[in-house]
């Protein structure tokens, strides 16, 4: 792949980062196409998604996909936390 970027997401705790990482890492092998691929790593309270694209259009699409996936994982974690606090 010709183009690459890293999306770095920092959280308040390693616990949050671990939950987000676990939710999105399984997608790394499933949503790759002919023009993009991605890898996901976690280090403490940080999750890094490296997106590679054959061209800038593919890179942008990959970035949009991964930003959305991480956002959904964050929202799911937050919803789980709120539900736990109300019980």
mmCIF file of C-alpha atoms in Angstrom:
data_model
loop_
_atom_site.group_PDB
_atom_site.id
_atom_site.type_symbol
_atom_site.label_atom_id
_atom_site.label_comp_id
_atom_site.label_asym_id
_atom_site.label_seq_id
_atom_site.Cartn_x
_atom_site.Cartn_y
_atom_site.Cartn_z
ATOM 1 C CA UNK A 1 0.000 0.000 0.000
ATOM 2 C CA UNK A 2 1.305 3.384 -0.965
ATOM 3 C CA UNK A 3 -0.266 5.654 1.702
ATOM 4 C CA UNK A 4 -0.480 5.182 5.467
ATOM 5 C CA UNK A 5 -1.755 6.995 8.524
ATOM 6 C CA UNK A 6 -2.141 6.214 12.210
ATOM 7 C CA UNK A 7 -5.226 7.092 14.196
ATOM 8 C CA UNK A 8 -4.342 7.359 17.892
ATOM 9 C CA UNK A 9 -7.061 7.227 20.550
ATOM 10 C CA UNK A 10 -6.125 7.958 24.176
ATOM 11 C CA UNK A 11 -8.423 7.046 27.067
ATOM 12 C CA UNK A 12 -8.758 7.799 30.770
ATOM 13 C CA UNK A 13 -7.610 4.314 31.730
ATOM 14 C CA UNK A 14 -6.094 1.131 30.320
ATOM 15 C CA UNK A 15 -9.423 -0.582 31.089
ATOM 16 C CA UNK A 16 -11.289 1.616 28.601
ATOM 17 C CA UNK A 17 -8.544 1.205 25.994
ATOM 18 C CA UNK A 18 -8.621 -2.576 26.448
ATOM 19 C CA UNK A 19 -12.386 -2.672 25.892
ATOM 20 C CA UNK A 20 -12.194 -0.539 22.735
ATOM 21 C CA UNK A 21 -9.225 -2.552 21.458
ATOM 22 C CA UNK A 22 -11.029 -5.864 22.018
ATOM 23 C CA UNK A 23 -14.096 -4.591 20.195
ATOM 24 C CA UNK A 24 -12.303 -3.353 17.071
ATOM 25 C CA UNK A 25 -9.253 -5.577 16.656
ATOM 26 C CA UNK A 26 -11.348 -8.452 15.318
ATOM 27 C CA UNK A 27 -12.386 -6.240 12.408
ATOM 28 C CA UNK A 28 -8.810 -5.764 11.153
ATOM 29 C CA UNK A 29 -8.850 -8.949 9.098
ATOM 30 C CA UNK A 30 -12.526 -8.875 8.196
ATOM 31 C CA UNK A 31 -13.046 -5.528 6.497
ATOM 32 C CA UNK A 32 -9.880 -5.225 4.487
ATOM 33 C CA UNK A 33 -10.296 -4.865 0.752
ATOM 34 C CA UNK A 34 -8.146 -4.769 -2.333
ATOM 35 C CA UNK A 35 -7.269 -1.111 -1.758
ATOM 36 C CA UNK A 36 -6.988 -0.831 2.056
ATOM 37 C CA UNK A 37 -5.831 -2.730 5.100
ATOM 38 C CA UNK A 38 -5.409 -1.909 8.766
ATOM 39 C CA UNK A 39 -3.802 -3.063 11.981
ATOM 40 C CA UNK A 40 -4.817 -2.337 15.573
ATOM 41 C CA UNK A 41 -2.491 -2.125 18.597
ATOM 42 C CA UNK A 42 -2.885 -1.158 22.242
ATOM 43 C CA UNK A 43 -0.312 0.239 24.638
ATOM 44 C CA UNK A 44 -1.657 1.039 28.087
ATOM 45 C CA UNK A 45 -4.371 3.658 27.730
ATOM 46 C CA UNK A 46 -3.835 4.186 23.991
ATOM 47 C CA UNK A 47 -5.261 2.395 20.943
ATOM 48 C CA UNK A 48 -3.540 2.915 17.586
ATOM 49 C CA UNK A 49 -5.147 2.010 14.279
ATOM 50 C CA UNK A 50 -2.780 2.082 11.315
ATOM 51 C CA UNK A 51 -4.642 2.356 8.017
ATOM 52 C CA UNK A 52 -2.948 1.754 4.683
ATOM 53 C CA UNK A 53 -4.435 2.634 1.309
ATOM 54 C CA UNK A 54 -3.452 2.122 -2.296
ATOM 55 C CA UNK A 55 -4.435 5.736 -3.027
ATOM 56 C CA UNK A 56 -5.667 8.765 -1.111
ATOM 57 C CA UNK A 57 -9.329 8.003 -1.778
ATOM 58 C CA UNK A 58 -8.943 4.507 -0.335
ATOM 59 C CA UNK A 59 -7.001 5.884 2.638
ATOM 60 C CA UNK A 60 -9.752 8.409 3.387
ATOM 61 C CA UNK A 61 -12.420 5.708 3.184
ATOM 62 C CA UNK A 62 -10.397 3.481 5.501
ATOM 63 C CA UNK A 63 -9.930 6.311 7.980
ATOM 64 C CA UNK A 64 -13.678 6.993 7.973
ATOM 65 C CA UNK A 65 -14.446 3.312 8.535
ATOM 66 C CA UNK A 66 -12.041 2.941 11.457
ATOM 67 C CA UNK A 67 -13.029 6.220 13.099
ATOM 68 C CA UNK A 68 -16.645 5.047 12.994
ATOM 69 C CA UNK A 69 -15.788 1.596 14.382
ATOM 70 C CA UNK A 70 -13.861 3.092 17.295
ATOM 71 C CA UNK A 71 -16.683 5.552 17.967
ATOM 72 C CA UNK A 72 -19.223 2.743 18.145
ATOM 73 C CA UNK A 73 -16.955 0.766 20.509
ATOM 74 C CA UNK A 74 -16.600 3.838 22.752
ATOM 75 C CA UNK A 75 -20.373 4.377 22.786
ATOM 76 C CA UNK A 76 -20.991 0.720 23.643
ATOM 77 C CA UNK A 77 -18.506 0.905 26.505
ATOM 78 C CA UNK A 78 -20.132 4.073 27.832
ATOM 79 C CA UNK A 79 -23.605 2.510 27.622
ATOM 80 C CA UNK A 80 -22.374 -0.550 29.507
ATOM 81 C CA UNK A 81 -20.865 1.658 32.208
ATOM 82 C CA UNK A 82 -24.115 3.624 32.618
ATOM 83 C CA UNK A 83 -26.137 0.414 32.821
ATOM 84 C CA UNK A 84 -23.797 -0.979 35.473
ATOM 85 C CA UNK A 85 -24.044 2.197 37.553
ATOM 86 C CA UNK A 86 -27.861 2.082 37.544
ATOM 87 C CA UNK A 87 -28.022 -1.514 38.830
#
